[in-house]
Short mmCIF file of C-alpha atoms in Angstrom, two decimals:
data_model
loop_
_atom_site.label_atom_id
_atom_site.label_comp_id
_atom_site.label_asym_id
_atom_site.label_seq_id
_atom_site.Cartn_x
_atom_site.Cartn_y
_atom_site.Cartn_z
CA UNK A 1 -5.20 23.99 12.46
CA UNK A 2 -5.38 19.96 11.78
CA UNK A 3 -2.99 17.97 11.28
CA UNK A 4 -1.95 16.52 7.75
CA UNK A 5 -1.05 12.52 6.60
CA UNK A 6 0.38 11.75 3.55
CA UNK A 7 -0.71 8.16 2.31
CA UNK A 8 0.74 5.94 -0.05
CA UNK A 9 -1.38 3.32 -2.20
CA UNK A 10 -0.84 -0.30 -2.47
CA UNK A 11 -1.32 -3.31 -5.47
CA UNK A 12 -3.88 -2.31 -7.98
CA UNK A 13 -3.55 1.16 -8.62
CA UNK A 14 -0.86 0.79 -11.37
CA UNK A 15 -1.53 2.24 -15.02
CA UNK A 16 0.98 2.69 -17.47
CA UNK A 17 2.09 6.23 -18.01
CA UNK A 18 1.53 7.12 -14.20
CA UNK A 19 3.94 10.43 -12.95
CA UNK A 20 4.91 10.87 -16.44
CA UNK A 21 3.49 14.34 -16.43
CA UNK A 22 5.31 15.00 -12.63
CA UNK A 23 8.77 14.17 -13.92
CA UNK A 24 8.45 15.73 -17.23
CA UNK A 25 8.06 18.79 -14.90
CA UNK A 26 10.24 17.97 -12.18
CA UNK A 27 13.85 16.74 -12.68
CA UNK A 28 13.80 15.60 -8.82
CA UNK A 29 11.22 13.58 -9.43
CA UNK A 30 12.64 12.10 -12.49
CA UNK A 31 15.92 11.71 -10.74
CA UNK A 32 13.88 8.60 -8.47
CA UNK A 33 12.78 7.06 -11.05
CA UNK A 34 16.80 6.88 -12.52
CA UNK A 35 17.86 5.90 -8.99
CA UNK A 36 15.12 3.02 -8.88
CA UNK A 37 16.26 1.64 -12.27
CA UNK A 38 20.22 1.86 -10.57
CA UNK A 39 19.17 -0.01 -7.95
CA UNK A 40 17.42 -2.43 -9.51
CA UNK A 41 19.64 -3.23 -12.42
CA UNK A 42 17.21 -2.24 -15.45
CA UNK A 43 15.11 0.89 -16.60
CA UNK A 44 12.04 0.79 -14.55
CA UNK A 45 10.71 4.30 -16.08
CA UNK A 46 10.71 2.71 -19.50
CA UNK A 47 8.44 0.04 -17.97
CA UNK A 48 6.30 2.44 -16.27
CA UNK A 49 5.86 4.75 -19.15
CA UNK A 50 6.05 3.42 -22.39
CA UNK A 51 5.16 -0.61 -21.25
CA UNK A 52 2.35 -2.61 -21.44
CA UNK A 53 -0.34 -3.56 -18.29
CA UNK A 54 0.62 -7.19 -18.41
CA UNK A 55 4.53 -6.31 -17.54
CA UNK A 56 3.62 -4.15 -14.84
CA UNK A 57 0.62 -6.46 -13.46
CA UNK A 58 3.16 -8.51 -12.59
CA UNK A 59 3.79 -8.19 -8.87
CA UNK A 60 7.57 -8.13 -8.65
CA UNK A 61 7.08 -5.20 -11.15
CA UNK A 62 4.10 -3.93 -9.57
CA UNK A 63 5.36 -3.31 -6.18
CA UNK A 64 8.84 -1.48 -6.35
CA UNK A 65 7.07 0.51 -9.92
CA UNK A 66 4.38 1.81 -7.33
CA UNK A 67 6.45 2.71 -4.61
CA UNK A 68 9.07 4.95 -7.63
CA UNK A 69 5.58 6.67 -8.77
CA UNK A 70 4.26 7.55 -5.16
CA UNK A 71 7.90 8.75 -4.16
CA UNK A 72 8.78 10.93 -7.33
CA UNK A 73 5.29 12.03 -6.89
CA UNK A 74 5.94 13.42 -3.14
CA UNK A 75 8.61 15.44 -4.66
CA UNK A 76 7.06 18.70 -5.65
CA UNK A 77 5.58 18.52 -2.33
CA UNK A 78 8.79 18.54 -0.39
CA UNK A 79 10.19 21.22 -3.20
CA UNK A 80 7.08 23.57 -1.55
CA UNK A 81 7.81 22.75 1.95
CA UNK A 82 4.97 20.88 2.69
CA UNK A 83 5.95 18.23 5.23
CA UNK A 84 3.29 15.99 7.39
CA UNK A 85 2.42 14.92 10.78
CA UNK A 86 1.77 11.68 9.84
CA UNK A 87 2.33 8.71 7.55
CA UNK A 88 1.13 5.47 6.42
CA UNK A 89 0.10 3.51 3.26
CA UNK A 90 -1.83 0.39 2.09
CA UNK A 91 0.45 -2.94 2.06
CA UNK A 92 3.29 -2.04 -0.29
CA UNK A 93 2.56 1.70 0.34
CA UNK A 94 3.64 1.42 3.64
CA UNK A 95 7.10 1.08 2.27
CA UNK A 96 6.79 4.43 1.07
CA UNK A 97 5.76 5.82 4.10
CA UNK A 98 9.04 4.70 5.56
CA UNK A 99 10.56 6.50 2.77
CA UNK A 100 9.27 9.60 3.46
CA UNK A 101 9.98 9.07 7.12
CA UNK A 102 13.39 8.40 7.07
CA UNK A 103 13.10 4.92 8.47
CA UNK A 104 14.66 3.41 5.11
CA UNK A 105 16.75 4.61 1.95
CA UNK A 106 14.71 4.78 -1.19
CA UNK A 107 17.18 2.32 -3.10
CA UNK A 108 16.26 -0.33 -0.24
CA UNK A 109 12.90 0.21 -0.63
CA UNK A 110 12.58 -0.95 -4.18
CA UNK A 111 15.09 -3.72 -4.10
CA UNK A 112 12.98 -5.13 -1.17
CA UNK A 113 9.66 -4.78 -3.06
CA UNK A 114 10.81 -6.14 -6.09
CA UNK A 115 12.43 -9.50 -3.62
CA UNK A 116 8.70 -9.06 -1.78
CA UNK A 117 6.78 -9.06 -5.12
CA UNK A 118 8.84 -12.11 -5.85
CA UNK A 119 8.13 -13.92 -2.95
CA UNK A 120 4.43 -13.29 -2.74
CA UNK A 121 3.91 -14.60 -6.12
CA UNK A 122 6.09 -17.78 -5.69
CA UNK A 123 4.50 -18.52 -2.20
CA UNK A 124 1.25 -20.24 -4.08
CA UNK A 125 1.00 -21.26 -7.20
CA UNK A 126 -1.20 -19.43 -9.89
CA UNK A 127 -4.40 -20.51 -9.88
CA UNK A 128 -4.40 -22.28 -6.45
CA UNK A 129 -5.34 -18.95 -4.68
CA UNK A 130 -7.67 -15.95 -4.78
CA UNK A 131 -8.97 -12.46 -3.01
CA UNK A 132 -13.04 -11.56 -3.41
CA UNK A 133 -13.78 -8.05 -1.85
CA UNK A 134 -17.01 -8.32 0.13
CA UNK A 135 -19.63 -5.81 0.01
CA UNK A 136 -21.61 -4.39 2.89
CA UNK A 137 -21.06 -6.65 5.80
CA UNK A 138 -19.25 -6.25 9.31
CA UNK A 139 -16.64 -7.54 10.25
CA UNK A 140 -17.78 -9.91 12.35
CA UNK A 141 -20.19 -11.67 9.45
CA UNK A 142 -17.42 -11.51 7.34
CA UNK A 143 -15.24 -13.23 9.83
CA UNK A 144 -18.31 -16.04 10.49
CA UNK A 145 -18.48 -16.88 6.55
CA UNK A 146 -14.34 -17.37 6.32
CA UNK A 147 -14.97 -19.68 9.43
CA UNK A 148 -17.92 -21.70 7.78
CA UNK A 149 -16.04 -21.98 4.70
CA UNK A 150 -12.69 -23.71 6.28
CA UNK A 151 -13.14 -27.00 5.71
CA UNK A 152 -12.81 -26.14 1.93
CA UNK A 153 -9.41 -24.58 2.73
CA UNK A 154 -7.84 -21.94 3.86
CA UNK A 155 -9.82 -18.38 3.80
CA UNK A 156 -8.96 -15.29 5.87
CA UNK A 157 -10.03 -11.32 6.12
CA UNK A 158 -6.96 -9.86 4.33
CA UNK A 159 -7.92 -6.26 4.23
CA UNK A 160 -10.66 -4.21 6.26
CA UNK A 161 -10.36 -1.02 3.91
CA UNK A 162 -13.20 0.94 4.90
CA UNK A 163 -16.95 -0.43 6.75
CA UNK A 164 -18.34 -2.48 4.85
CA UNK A 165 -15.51 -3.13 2.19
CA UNK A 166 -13.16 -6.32 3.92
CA UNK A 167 -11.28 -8.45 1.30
CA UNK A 168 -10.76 -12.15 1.91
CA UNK A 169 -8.17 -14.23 0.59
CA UNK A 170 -6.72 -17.61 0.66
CA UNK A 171 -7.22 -21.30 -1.31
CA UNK A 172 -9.80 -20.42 -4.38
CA UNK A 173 -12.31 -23.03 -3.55
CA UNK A 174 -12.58 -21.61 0.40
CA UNK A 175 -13.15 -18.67 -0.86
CA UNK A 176 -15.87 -19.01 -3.32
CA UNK A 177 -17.56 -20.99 -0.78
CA UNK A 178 -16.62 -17.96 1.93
CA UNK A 179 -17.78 -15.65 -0.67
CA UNK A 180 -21.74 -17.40 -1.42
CA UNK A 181 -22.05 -17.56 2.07
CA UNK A 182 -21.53 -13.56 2.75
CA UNK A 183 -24.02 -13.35 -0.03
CA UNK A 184 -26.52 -15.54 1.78
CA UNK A 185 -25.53 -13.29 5.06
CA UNK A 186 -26.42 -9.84 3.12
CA UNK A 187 -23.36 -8.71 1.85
CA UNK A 188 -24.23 -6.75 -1.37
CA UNK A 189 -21.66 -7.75 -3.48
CA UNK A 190 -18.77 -10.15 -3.49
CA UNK A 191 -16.24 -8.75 -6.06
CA UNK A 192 -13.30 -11.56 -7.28
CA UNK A 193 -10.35 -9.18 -7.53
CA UNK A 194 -7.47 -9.37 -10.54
CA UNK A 195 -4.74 -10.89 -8.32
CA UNK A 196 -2.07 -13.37 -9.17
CA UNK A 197 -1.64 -14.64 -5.35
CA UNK A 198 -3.76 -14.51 -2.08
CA UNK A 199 -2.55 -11.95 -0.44
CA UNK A 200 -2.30 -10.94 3.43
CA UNK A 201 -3.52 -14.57 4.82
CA UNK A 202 -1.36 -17.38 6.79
CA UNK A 203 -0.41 -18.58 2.89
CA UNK A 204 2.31 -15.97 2.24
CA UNK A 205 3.66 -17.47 5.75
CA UNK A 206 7.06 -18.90 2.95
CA UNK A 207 6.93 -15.26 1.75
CA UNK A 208 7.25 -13.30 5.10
CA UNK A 209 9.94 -15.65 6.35
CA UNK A 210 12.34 -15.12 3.26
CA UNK A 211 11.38 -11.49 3.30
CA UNK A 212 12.22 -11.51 6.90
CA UNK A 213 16.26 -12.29 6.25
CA UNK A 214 16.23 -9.54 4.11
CA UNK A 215 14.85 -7.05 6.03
CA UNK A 216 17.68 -7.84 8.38
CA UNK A 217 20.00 -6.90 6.06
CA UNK A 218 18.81 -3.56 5.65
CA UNK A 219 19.49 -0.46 7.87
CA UNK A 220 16.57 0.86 9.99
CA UNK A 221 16.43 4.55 11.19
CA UNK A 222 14.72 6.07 13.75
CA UNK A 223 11.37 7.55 12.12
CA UNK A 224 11.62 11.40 11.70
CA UNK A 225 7.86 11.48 10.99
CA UNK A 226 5.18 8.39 13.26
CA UNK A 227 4.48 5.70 10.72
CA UNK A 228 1.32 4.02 11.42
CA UNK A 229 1.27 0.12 10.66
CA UNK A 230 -1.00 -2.21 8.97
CA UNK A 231 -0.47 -4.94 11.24
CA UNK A 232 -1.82 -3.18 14.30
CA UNK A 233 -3.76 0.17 12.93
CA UNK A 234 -0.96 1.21 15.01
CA UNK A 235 2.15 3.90 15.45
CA UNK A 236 5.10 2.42 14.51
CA UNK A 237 6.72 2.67 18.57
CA UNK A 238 10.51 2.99 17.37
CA UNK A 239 12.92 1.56 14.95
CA UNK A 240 13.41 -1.95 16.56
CA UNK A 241 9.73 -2.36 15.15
CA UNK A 242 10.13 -1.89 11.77
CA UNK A 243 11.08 -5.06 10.81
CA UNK A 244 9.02 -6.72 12.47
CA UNK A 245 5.87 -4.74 11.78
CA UNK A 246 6.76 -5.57 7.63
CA UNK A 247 7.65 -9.05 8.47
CA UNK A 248 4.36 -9.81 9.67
CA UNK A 249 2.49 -7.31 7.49
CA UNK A 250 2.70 -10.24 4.64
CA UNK A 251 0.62 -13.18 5.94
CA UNK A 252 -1.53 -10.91 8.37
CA UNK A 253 -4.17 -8.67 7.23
CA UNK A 254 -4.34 -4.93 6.66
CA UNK A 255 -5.91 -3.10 9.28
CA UNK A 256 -6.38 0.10 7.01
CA UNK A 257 -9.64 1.23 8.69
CA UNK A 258 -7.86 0.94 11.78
CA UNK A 259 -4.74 3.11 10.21
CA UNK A 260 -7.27 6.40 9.30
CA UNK A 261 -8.70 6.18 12.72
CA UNK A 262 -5.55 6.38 14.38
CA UNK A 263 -4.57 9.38 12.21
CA UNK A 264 -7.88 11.09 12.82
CA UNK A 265 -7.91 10.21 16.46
CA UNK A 266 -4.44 11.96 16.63
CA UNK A 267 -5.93 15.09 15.30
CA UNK A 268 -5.43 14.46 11.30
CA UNK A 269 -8.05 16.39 9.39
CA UNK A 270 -6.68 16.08 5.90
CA UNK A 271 -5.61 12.94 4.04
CA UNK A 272 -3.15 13.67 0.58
CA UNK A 273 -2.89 10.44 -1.08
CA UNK A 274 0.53 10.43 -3.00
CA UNK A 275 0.69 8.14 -6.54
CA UNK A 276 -1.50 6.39 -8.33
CA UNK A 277 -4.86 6.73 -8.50
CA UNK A 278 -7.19 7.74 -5.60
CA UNK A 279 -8.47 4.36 -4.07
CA UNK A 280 -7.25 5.28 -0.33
CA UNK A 281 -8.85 8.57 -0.68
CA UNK A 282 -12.21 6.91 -1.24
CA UNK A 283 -11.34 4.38 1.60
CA UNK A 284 -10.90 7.19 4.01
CA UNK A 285 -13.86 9.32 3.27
CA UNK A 286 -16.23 6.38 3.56
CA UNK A 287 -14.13 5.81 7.23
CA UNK A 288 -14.65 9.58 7.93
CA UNK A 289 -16.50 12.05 5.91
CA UNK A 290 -15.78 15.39 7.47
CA UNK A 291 -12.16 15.26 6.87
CA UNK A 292 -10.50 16.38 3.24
CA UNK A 293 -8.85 14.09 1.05
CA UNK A 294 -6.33 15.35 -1.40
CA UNK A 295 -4.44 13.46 -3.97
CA UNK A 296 -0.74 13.76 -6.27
CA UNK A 297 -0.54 11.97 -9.14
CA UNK A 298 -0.31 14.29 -12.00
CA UNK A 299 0.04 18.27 -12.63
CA UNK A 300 -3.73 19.23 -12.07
CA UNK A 301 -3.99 17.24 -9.00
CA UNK A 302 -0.54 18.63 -7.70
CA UNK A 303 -1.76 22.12 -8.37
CA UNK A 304 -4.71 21.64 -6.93
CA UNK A 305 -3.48 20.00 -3.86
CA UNK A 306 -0.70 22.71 -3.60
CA UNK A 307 -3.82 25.58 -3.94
CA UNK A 308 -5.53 23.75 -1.00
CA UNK A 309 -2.62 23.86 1.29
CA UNK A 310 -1.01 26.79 1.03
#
């Protein structure tokens, strides 16, 4: 018998109206969404359901909103007993991995997204910065064009999602010039992504250090399920760790190819992505196709998912 991960998705997958269906059916799961809005001083389900996509595009919205959805969306999945051997989740998501694992209280988690949102966006100002996703190149080329672009700016690998999708970020001009240069080394397709901030590059350096003090004001417990990190592609080794592993998670990329590897090296054979939409799931079939993906974010999905594992 394999092993099961639940993963948790990151910036980008937000729509409004996601886990509507799961809490209509499921007062636990509308039960987070009322202690998100507690802890964060105004009624985040009314934003998530009945809002518009500008409000929630906003990243001090976007991040704790996600993290509500993919936690009230686990719910019906601890309610059935179904518990895994692993976690981990892309950027923000991996928030709600340490939700599920124990390592933090849910009310923690959001206020710190929603102070992490804050500080991401305020770290550069709009306009000054931008993420392209590049198309069919390794990671070495892709590291070669950021370097020939640098004397336009800053430009870094930000995510390595699956082979051949790595997203760069950093100053705009850098990385349009980054960006015609993977072109001119193959890549298929350089894709400017709907961001308000560069994300995961030395940039959000002002961001990690104010998230840093408030990480330190939050209490860390040891993990009851391994966590595996963006920053490394690593298991989280203990709670001492945690900090530091989200502290540097900001202005570092995500190693999310090197996250499913991990999981399938340690025996993981099925991946159940848990919120909004189903990017990871297509991440981690195009790292490993002869494992299952699953995915939670609304009633057929759950009973599907629930048919599968039972």
């Amino acid at each position: 018998m394999g092993k099961i991960a639940f993963i948790f998705p990151g910036q980008g997958s937000q729509y409004v109206g996601m886990a509507k269906e799961i809490c209509d059916h499921f007062p636990e799961a509308a039960e987070i969404f009322h202690e998100a809005s507690e802890a964060l001083g105004f009624d985040i389900g009314k934003m998530v359901f009945d809002g518009d996509e500008e409000t929630l595009k906003i990243t001090e919205n976007t991040q704790p909103a996600i993290v509500t959805v993919s936690i009230a969306c686990l719910q019906p999945l601890l309610i059935e007993g179904i518990q895994a051997d692993f976690t981990a989740g892309l950027s923000l998501g991996e928030y709600a991995a340490h939700v599920y694992s124990g390592t933090f209280l849910f009310r923690d988690a959001v206020r710190l997204l929603k102070l992490r949102g804050r500080f991401m966006q305020e770290a550069v100002p709009v306009g000054v910065g931008s993420m392209v996703a590049i198309i069919g190149l390794s990671r070495e080329q892709v590291l070669d064009a950021c370097a020939m672009a640098k004397d336009e700016g800053v430009v870094e690998p930000a995510n390595f999602n699956c082979p051949g999708q790595i997203v760069i970020s950093g100053e705009a001009k850098a990385v349009e010039k980054a960006a015609a240069i993977a072109v001119e080394l193959g890549a298929k397709r350089a894709v400017p992504l709907a961001v308000s901030a560069p994300f995961h590059c030395s940039l959000m350096a002002p961001a990690a250090e104010k998230l840093k003090a408030e990480l330190e004001k939050v209490q860390i417990n040891e993990m009851k399920v391994p966590v595996v990190a963006n920053v490394n592609g690593e298991v989280v080794p203990s709670a001492e760790y945690v900090r530091e592993s989200l502290y540097k998670q900001v202005s570092n990329p995500v190693l999310w190819e090197d996250c499913v590897r991990t999981m399938v090296g340690n025996g993981v054979d099925t991946f159940v992505e848990i919120g909004p939409g189903k990017v990871l799931s297509g991440f981690v079939k195009k790292i490993d196709k002869n494992v299952r993906t699953l995915n939670v974010e609304d009633m057929s999905s759950l009973e599907n998912t629930l048919r599968e594992l039972r």
